[in-house]
PDB file of N, CA, C and O in Angstrom:
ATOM      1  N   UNK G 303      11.548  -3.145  -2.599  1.00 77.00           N
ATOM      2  CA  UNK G 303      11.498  -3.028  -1.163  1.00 77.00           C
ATOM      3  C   UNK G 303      12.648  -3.835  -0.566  1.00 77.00           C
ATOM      4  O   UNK G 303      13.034  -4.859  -1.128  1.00 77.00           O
ATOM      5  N   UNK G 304      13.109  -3.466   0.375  1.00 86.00           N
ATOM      6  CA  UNK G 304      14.452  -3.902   1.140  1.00 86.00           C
ATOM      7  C   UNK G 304      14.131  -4.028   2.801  1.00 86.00           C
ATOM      8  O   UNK G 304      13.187  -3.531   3.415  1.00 86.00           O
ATOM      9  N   UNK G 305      15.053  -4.722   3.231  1.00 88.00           N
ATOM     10  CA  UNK G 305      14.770  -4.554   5.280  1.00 88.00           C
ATOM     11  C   UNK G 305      16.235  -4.704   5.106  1.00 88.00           C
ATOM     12  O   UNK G 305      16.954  -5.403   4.392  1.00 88.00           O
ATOM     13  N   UNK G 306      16.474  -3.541   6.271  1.00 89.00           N
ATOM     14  CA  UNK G 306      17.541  -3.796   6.911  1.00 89.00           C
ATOM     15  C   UNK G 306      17.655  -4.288   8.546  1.00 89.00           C
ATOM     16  O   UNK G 306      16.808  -3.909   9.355  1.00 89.00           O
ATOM     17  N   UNK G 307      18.380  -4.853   8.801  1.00 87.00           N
ATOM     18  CA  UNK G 307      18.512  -5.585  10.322  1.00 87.00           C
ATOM     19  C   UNK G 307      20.039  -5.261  10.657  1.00 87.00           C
ATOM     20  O   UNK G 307      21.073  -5.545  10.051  1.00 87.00           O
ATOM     21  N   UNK G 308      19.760  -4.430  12.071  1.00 90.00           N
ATOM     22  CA  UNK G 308      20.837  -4.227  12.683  1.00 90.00           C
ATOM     23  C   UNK G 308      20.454  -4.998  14.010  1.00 90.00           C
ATOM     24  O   UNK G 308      19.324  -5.226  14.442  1.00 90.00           O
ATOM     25  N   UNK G 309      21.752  -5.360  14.577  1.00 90.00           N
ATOM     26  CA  UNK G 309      21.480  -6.120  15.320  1.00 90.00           C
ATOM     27  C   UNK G 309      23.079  -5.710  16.375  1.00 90.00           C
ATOM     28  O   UNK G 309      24.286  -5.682  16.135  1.00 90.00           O
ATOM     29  N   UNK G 310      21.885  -5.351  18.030  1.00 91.00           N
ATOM     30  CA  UNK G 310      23.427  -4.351  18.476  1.00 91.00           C
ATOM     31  C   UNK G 310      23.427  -5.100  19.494  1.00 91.00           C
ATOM     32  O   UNK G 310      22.339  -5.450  19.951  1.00 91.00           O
ATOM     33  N   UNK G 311      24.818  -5.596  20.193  1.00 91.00           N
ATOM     34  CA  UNK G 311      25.295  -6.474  21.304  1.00 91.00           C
ATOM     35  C   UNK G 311      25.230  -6.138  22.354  1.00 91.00           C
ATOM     36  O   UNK G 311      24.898  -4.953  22.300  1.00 91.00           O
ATOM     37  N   UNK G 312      25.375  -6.527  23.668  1.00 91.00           N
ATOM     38  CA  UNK G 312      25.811  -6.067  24.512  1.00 91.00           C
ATOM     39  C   UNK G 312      27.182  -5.317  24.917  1.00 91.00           C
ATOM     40  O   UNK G 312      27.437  -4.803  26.006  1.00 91.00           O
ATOM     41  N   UNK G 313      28.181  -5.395  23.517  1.00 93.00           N
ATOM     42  CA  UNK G 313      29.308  -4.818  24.271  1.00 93.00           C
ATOM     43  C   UNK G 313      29.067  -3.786  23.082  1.00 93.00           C
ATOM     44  O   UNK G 313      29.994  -3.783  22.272  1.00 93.00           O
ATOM     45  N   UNK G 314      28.241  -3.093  22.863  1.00 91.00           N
ATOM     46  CA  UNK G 314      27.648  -2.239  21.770  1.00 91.00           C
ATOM     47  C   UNK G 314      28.176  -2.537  20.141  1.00 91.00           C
ATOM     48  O   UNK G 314      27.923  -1.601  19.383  1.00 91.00           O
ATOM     49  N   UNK G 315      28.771  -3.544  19.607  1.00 92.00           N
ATOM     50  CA  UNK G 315      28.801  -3.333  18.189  1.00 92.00           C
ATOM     51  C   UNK G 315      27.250  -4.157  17.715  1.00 92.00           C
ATOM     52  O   UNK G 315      26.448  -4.958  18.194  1.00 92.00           O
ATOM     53  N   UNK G 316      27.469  -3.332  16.415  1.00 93.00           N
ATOM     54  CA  UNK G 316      26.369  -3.150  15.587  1.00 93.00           C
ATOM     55  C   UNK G 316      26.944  -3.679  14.371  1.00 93.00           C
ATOM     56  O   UNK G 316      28.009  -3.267  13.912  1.00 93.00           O
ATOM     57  N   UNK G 317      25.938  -4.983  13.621  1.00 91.00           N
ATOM     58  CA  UNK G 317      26.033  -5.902  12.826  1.00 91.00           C
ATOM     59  C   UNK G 317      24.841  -5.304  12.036  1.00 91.00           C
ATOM     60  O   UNK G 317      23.771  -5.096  12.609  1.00 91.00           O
ATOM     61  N   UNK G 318      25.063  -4.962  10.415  1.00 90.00           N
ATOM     62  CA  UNK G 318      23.855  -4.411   9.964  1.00 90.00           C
ATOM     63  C   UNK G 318      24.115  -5.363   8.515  1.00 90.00           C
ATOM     64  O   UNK G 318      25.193  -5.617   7.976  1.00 90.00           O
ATOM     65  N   UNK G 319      22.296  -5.912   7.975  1.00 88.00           N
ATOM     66  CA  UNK G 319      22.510  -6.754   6.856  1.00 88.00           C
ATOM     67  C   UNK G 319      21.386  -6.499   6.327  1.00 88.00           C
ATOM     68  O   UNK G 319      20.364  -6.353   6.998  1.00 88.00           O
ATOM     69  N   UNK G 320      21.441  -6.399   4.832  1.00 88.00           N
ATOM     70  CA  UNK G 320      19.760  -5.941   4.321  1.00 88.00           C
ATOM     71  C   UNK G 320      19.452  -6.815   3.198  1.00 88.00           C
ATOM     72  O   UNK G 320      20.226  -7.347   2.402  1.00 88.00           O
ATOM     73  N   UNK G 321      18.549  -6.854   3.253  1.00 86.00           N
ATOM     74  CA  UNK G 321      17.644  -8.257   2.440  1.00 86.00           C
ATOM     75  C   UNK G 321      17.111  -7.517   1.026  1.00 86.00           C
ATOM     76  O   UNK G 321      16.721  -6.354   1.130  1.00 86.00           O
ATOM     77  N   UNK G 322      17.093  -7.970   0.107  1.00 87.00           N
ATOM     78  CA  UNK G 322      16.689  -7.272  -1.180  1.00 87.00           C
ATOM     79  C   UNK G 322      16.144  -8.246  -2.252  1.00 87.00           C
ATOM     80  O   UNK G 322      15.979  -7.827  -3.397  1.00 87.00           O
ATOM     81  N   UNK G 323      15.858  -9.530  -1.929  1.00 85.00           N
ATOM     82  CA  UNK G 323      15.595 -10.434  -2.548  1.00 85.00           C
ATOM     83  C   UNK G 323      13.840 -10.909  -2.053  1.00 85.00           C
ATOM     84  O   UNK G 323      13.605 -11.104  -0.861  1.00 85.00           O
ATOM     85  N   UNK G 324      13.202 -10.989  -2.657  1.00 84.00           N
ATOM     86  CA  UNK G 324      11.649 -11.349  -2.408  1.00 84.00           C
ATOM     87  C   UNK G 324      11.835 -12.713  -1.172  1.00 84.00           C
ATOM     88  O   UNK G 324      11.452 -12.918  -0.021  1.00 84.00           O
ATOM     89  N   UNK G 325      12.511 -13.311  -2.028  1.00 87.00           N
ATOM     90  CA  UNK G 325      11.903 -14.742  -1.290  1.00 87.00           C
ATOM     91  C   UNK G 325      12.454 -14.680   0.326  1.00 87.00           C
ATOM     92  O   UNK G 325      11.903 -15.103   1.343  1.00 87.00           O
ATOM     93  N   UNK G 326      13.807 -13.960   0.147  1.00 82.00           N
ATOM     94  CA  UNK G 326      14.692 -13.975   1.592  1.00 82.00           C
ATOM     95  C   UNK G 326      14.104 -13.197   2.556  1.00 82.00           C
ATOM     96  O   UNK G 326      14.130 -13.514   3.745  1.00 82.00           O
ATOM     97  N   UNK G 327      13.218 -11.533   1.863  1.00 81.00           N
ATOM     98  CA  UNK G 327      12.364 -11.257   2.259  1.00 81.00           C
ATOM     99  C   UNK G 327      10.996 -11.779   3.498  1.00 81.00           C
ATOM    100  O   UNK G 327      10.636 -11.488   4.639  1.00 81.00           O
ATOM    101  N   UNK G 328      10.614 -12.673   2.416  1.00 82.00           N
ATOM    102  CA  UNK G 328       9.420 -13.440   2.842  1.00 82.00           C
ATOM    103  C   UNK G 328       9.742 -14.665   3.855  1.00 82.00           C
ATOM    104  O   UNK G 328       8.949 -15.223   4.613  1.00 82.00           O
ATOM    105  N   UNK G 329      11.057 -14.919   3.671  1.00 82.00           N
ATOM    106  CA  UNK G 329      11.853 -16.017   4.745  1.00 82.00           C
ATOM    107  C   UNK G 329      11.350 -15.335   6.349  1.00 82.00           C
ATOM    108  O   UNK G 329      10.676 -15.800   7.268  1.00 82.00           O
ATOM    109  N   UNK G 330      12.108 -13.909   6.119  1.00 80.00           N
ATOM    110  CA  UNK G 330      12.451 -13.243   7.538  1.00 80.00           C
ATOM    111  C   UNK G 330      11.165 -12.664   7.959  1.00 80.00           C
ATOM    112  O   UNK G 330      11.051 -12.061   9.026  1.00 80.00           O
ATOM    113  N   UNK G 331      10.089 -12.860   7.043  1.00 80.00           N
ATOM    114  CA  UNK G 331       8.970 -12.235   7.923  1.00 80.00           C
ATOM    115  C   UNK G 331       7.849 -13.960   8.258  1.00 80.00           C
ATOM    116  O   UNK G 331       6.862 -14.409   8.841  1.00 80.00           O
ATOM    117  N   UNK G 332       8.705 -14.208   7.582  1.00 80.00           N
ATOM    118  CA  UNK G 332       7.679 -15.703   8.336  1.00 80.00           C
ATOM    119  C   UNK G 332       8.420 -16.246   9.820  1.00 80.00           C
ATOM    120  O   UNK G 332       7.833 -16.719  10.793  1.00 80.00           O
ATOM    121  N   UNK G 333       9.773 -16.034   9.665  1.00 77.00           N
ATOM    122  CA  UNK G 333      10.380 -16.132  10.972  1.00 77.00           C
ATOM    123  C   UNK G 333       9.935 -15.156  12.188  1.00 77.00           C
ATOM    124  O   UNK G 333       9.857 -15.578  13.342  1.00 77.00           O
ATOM    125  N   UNK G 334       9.685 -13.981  11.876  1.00 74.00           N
ATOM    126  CA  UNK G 334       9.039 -13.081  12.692  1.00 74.00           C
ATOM    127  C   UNK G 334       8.167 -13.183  13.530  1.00 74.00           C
ATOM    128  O   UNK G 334       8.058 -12.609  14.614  1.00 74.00           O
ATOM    129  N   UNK G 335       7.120 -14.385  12.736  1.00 73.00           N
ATOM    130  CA  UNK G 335       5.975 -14.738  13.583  1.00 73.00           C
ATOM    131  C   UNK G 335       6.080 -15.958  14.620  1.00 73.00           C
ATOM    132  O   UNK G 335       5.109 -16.413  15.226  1.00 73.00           O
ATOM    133  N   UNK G 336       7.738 -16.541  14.766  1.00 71.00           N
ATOM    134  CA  UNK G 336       8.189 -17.494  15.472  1.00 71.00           C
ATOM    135  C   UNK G 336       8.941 -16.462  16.808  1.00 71.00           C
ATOM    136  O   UNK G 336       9.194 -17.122  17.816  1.00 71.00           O
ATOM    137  N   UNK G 337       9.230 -15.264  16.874  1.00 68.00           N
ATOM    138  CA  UNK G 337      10.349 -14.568  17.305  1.00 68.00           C
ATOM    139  C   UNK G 337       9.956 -14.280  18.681  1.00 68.00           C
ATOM    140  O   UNK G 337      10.852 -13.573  19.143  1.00 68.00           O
ATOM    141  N   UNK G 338       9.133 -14.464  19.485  1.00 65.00           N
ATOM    142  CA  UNK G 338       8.673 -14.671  20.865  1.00 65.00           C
ATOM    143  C   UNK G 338      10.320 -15.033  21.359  1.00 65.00           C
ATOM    144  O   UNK G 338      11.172 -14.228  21.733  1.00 65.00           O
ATOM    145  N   UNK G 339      10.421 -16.382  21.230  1.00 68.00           N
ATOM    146  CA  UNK G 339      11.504 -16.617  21.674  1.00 68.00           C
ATOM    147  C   UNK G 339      12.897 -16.481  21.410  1.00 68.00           C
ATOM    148  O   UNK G 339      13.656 -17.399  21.723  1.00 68.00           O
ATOM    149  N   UNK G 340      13.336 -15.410  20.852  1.00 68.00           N
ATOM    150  CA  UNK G 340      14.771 -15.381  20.047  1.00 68.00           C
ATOM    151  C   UNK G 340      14.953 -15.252  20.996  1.00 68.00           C
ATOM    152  O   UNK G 340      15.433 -16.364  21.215  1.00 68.00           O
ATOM    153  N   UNK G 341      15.013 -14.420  22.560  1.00 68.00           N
ATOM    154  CA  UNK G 341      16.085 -14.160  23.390  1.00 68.00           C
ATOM    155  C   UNK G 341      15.613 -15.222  24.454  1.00 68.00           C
ATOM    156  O   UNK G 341      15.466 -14.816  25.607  1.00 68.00           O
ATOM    157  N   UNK G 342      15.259 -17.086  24.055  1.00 72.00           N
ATOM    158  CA  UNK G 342      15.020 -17.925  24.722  1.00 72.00           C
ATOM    159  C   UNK G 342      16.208 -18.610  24.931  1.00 72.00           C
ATOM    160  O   UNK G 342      15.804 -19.561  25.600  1.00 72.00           O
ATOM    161  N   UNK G 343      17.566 -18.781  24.790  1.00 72.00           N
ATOM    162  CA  UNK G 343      18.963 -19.485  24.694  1.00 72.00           C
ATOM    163  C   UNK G 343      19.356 -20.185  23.249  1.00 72.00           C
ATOM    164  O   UNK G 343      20.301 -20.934  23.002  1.00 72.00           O
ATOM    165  N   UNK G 344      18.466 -19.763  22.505  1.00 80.00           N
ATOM    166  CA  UNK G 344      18.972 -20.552  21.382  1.00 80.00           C
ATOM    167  C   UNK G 344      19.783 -19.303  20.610  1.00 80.00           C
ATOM    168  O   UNK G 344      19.444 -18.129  20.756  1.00 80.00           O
ATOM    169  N   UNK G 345      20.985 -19.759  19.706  1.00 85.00           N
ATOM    170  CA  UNK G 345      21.457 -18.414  19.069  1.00 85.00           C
ATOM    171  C   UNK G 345      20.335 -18.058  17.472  1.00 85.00           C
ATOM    172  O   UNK G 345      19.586 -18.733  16.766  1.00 85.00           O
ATOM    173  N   UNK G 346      20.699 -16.939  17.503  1.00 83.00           N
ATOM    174  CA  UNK G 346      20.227 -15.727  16.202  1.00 83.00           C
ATOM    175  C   UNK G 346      21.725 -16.209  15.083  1.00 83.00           C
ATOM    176  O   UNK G 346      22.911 -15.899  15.191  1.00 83.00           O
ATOM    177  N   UNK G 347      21.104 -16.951  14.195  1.00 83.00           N
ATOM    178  CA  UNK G 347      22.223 -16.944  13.154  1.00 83.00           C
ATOM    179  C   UNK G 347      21.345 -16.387  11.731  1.00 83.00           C
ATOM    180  O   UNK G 347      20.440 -17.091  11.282  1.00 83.00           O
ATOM    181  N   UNK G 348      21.635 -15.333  11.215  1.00 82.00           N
ATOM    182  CA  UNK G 348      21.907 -14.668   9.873  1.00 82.00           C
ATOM    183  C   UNK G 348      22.942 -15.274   9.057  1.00 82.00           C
ATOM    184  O   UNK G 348      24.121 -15.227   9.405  1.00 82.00           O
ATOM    185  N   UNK G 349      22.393 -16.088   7.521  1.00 75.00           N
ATOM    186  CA  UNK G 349      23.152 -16.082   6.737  1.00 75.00           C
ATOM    187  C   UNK G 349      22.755 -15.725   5.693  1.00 75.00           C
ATOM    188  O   UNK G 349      21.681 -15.127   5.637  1.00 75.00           O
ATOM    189  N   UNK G 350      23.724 -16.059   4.207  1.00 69.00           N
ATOM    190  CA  UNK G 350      23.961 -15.008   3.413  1.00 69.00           C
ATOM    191  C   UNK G 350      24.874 -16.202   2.409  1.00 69.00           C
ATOM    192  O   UNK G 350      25.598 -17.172   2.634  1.00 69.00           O
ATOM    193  N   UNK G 351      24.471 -15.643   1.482  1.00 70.00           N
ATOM    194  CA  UNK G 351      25.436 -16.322  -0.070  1.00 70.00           C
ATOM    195  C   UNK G 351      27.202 -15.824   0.821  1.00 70.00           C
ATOM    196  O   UNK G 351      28.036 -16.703   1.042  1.00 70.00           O
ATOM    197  N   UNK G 352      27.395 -14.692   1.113  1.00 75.00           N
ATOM    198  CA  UNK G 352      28.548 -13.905   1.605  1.00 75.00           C
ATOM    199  C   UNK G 352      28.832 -14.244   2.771  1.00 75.00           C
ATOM    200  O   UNK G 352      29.990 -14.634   2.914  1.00 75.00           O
ATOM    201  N   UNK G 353      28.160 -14.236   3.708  1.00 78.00           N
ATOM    202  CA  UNK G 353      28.463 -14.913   4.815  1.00 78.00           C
ATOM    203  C   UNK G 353      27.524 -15.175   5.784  1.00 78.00           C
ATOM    204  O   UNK G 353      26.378 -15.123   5.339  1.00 78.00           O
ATOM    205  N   UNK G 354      27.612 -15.446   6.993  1.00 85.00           N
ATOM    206  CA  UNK G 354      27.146 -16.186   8.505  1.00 85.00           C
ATOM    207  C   UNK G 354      27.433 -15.509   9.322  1.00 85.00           C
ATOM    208  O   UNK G 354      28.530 -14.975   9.483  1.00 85.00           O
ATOM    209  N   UNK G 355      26.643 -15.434   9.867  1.00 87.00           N
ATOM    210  CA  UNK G 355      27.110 -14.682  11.388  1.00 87.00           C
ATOM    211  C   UNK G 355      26.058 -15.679  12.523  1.00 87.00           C
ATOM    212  O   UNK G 355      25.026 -16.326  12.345  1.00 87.00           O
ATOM    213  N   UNK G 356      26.826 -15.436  13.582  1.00 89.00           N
ATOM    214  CA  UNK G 356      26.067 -16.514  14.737  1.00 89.00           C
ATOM    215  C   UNK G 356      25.954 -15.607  16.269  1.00 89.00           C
ATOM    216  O   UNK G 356      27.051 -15.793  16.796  1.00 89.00           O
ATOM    217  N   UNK G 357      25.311 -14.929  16.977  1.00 89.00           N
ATOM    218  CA  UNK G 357      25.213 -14.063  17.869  1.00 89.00           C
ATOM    219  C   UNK G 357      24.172 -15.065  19.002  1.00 89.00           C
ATOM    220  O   UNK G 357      23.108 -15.602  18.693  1.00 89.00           O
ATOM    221  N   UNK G 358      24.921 -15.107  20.488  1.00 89.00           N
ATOM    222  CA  UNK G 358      24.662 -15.739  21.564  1.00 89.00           C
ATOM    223  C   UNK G 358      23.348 -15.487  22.091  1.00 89.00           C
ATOM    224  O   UNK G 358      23.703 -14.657  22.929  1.00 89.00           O
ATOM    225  N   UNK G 359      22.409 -15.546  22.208  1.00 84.00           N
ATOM    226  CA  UNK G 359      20.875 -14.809  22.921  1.00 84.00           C
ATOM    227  C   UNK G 359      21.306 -13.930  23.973  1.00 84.00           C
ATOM    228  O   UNK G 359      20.531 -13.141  24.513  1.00 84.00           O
ATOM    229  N   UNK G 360      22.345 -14.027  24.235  1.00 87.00           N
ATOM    230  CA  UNK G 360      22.424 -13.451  25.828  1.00 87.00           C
ATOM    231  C   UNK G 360      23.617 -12.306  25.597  1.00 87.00           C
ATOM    232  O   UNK G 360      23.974 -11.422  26.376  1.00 87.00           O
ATOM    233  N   UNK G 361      24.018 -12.563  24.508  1.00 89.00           N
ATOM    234  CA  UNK G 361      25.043 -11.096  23.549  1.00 89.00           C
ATOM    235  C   UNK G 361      24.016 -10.024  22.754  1.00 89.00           C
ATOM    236  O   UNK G 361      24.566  -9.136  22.103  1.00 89.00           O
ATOM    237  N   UNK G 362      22.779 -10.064  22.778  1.00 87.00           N
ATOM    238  CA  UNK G 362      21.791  -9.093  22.186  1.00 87.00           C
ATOM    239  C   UNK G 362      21.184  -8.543  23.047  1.00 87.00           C
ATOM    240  O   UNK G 362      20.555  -8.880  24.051  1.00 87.00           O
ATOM    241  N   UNK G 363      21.585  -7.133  22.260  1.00 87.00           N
ATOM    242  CA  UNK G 363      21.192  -5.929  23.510  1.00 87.00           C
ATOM    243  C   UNK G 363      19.747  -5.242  22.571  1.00 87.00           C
ATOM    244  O   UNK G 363      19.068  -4.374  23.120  1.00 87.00           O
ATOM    245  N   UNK G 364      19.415  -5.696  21.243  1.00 86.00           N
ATOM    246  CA  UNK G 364      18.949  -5.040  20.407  1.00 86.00           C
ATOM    247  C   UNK G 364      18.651  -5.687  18.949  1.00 86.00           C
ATOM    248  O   UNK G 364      19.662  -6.173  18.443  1.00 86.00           O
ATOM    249  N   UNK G 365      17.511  -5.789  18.199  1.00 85.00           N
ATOM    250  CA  UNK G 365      17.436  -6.227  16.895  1.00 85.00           C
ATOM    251  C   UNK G 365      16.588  -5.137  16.522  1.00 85.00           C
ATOM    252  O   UNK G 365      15.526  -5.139  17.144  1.00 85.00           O
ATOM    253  N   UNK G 366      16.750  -4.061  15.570  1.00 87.00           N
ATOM    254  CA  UNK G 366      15.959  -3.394  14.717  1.00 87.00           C
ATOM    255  C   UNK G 366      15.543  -3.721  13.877  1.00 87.00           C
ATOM    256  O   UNK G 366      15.939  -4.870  13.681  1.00 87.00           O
ATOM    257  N   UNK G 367      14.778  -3.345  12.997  1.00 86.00           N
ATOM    258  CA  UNK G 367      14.549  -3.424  10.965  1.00 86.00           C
ATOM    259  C   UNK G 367      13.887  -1.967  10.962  1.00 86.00           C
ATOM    260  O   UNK G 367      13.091  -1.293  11.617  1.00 86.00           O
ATOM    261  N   UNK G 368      14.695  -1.892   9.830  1.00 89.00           N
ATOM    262  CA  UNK G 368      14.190  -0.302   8.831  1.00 89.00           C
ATOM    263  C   UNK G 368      13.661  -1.194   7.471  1.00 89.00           C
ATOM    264  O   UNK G 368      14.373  -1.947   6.805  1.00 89.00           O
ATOM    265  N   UNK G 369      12.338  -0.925   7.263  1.00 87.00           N
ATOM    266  CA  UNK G 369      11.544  -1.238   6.185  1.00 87.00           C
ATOM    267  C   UNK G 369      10.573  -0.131   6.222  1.00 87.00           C
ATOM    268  O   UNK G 369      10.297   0.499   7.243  1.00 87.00           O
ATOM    269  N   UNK G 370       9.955   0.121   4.787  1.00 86.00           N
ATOM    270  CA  UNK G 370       8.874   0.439   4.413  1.00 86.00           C
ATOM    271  C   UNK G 370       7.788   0.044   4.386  1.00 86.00           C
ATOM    272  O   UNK G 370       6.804   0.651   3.963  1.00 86.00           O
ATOM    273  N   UNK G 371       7.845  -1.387   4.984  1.00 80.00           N
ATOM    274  CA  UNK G 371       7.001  -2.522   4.905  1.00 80.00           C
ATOM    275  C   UNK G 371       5.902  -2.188   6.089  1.00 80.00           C
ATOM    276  O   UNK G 371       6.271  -1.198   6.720  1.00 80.00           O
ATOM    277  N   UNK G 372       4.760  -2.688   6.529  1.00 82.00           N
ATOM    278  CA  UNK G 372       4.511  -2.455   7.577  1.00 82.00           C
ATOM    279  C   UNK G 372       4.357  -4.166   8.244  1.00 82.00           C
ATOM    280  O   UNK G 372       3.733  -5.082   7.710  1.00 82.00           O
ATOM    281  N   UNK G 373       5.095  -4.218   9.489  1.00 77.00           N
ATOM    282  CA  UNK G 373       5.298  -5.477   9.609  1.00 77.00           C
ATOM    283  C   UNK G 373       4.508  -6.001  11.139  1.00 77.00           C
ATOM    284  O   UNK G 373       4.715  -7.000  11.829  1.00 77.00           O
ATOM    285  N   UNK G 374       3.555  -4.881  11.301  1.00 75.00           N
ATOM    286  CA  UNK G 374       2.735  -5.296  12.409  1.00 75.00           C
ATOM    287  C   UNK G 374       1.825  -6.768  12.869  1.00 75.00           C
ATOM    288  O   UNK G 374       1.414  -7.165  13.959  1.00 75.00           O
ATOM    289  N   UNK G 375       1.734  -7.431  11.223  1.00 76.00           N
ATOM    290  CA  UNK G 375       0.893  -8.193  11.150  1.00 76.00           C
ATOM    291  C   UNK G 375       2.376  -9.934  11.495  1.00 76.00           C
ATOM    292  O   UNK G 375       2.093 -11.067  11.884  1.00 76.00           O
ATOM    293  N   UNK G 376       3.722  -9.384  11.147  1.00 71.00           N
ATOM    294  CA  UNK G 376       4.376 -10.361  11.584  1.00 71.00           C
ATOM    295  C   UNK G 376       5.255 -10.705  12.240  1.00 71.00           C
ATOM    296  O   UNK G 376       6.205 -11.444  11.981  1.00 71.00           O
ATOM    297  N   UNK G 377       4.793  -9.839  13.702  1.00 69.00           N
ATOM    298  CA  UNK G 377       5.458  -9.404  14.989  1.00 69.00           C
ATOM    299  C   UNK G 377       4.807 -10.316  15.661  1.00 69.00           C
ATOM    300  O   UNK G 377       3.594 -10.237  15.467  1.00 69.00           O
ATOM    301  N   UNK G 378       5.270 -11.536  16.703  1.00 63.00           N
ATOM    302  CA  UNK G 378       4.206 -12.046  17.577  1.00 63.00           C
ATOM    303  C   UNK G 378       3.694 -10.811  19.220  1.00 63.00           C
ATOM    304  O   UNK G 378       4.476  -9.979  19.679  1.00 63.00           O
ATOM    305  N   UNK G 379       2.586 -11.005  19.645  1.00 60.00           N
ATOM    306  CA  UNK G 379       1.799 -10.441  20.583  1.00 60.00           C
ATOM    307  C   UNK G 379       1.624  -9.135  20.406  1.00 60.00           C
ATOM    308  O   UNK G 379       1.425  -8.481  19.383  1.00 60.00           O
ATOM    309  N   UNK G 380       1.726  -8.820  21.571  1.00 54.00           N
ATOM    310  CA  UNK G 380       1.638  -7.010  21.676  1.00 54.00           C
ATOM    311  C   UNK G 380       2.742  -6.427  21.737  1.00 54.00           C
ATOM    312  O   UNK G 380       3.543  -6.828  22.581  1.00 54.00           O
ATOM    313  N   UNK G 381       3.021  -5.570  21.065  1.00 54.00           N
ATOM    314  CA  UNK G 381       4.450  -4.892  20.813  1.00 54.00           C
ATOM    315  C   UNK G 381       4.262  -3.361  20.896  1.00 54.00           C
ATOM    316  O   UNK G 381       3.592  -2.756  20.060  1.00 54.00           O
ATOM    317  N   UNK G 382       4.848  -2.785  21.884  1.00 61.00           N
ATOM    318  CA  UNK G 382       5.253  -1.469  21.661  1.00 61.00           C
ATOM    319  C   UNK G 382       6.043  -1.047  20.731  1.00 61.00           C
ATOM    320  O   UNK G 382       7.149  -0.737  21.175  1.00 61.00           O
ATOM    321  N   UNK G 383       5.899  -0.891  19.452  1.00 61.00           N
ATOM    322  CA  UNK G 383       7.171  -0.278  18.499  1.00 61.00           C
ATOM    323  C   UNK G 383       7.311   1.048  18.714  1.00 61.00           C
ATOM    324  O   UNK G 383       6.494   1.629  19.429  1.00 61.00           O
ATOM    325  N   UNK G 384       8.483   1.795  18.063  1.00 65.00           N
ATOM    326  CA  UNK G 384       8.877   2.839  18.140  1.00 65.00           C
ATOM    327  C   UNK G 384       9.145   2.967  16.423  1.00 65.00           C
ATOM    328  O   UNK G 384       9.911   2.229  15.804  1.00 65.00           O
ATOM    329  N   UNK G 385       8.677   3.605  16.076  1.00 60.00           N
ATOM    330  CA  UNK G 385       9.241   3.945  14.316  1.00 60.00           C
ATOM    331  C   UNK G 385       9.556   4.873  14.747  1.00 60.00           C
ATOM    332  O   UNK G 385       9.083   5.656  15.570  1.00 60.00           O
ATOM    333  N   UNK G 386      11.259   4.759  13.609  1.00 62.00           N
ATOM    334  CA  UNK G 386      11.688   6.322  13.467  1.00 62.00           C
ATOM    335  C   UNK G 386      11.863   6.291  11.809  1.00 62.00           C
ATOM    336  O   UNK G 386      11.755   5.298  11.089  1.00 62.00           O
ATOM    337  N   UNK G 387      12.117   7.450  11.468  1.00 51.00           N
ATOM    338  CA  UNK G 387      12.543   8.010  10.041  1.00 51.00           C
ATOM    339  C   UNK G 387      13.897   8.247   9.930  1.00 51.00           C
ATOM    340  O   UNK G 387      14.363   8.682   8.877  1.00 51.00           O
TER     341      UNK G 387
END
């Protein structure tokens, strides 16, 4: 099982990174249940053996994940999702 995370800006580029490792996995869904506040002023930094990336709260127009997973249980509150295929 894999997640991918795209993550699209306000000046529309799209940053896409996918997780394939259990534990890094299990990192990003325990963070999930903190994620109320990502677009609170603090930045969204993604890293990586390969690299870092650091994106402003107020430069995100958008965070997806494509998983197979079902990740309802580590979304905080009520969430309207939209799944697509």
């Amino acid at each position: 099982m894999s997640i991918t995370i795209s993550v699209i800006t306000t000046v529309n580029r799209t940053r896409r990174f996918t997780l394939d490792n259990t534990d890094d996995i299990n990192h990003l869904l325990d963070s999930l249940k903190r994620s109320a506040n990502i677009f609170s002023g603090k930045p969204l930094i993604i890293g990586s053996a390969a690299q870092t990336n650091i994106f402003s709260s107020a430069s995100i127009a958008c965070i997806e994940l494509e998983t197979s997973r079902d990740l309802e249980s580590h979304l905080p509150g009520v969430q309207n999702l939209t799944i697509t295929a």
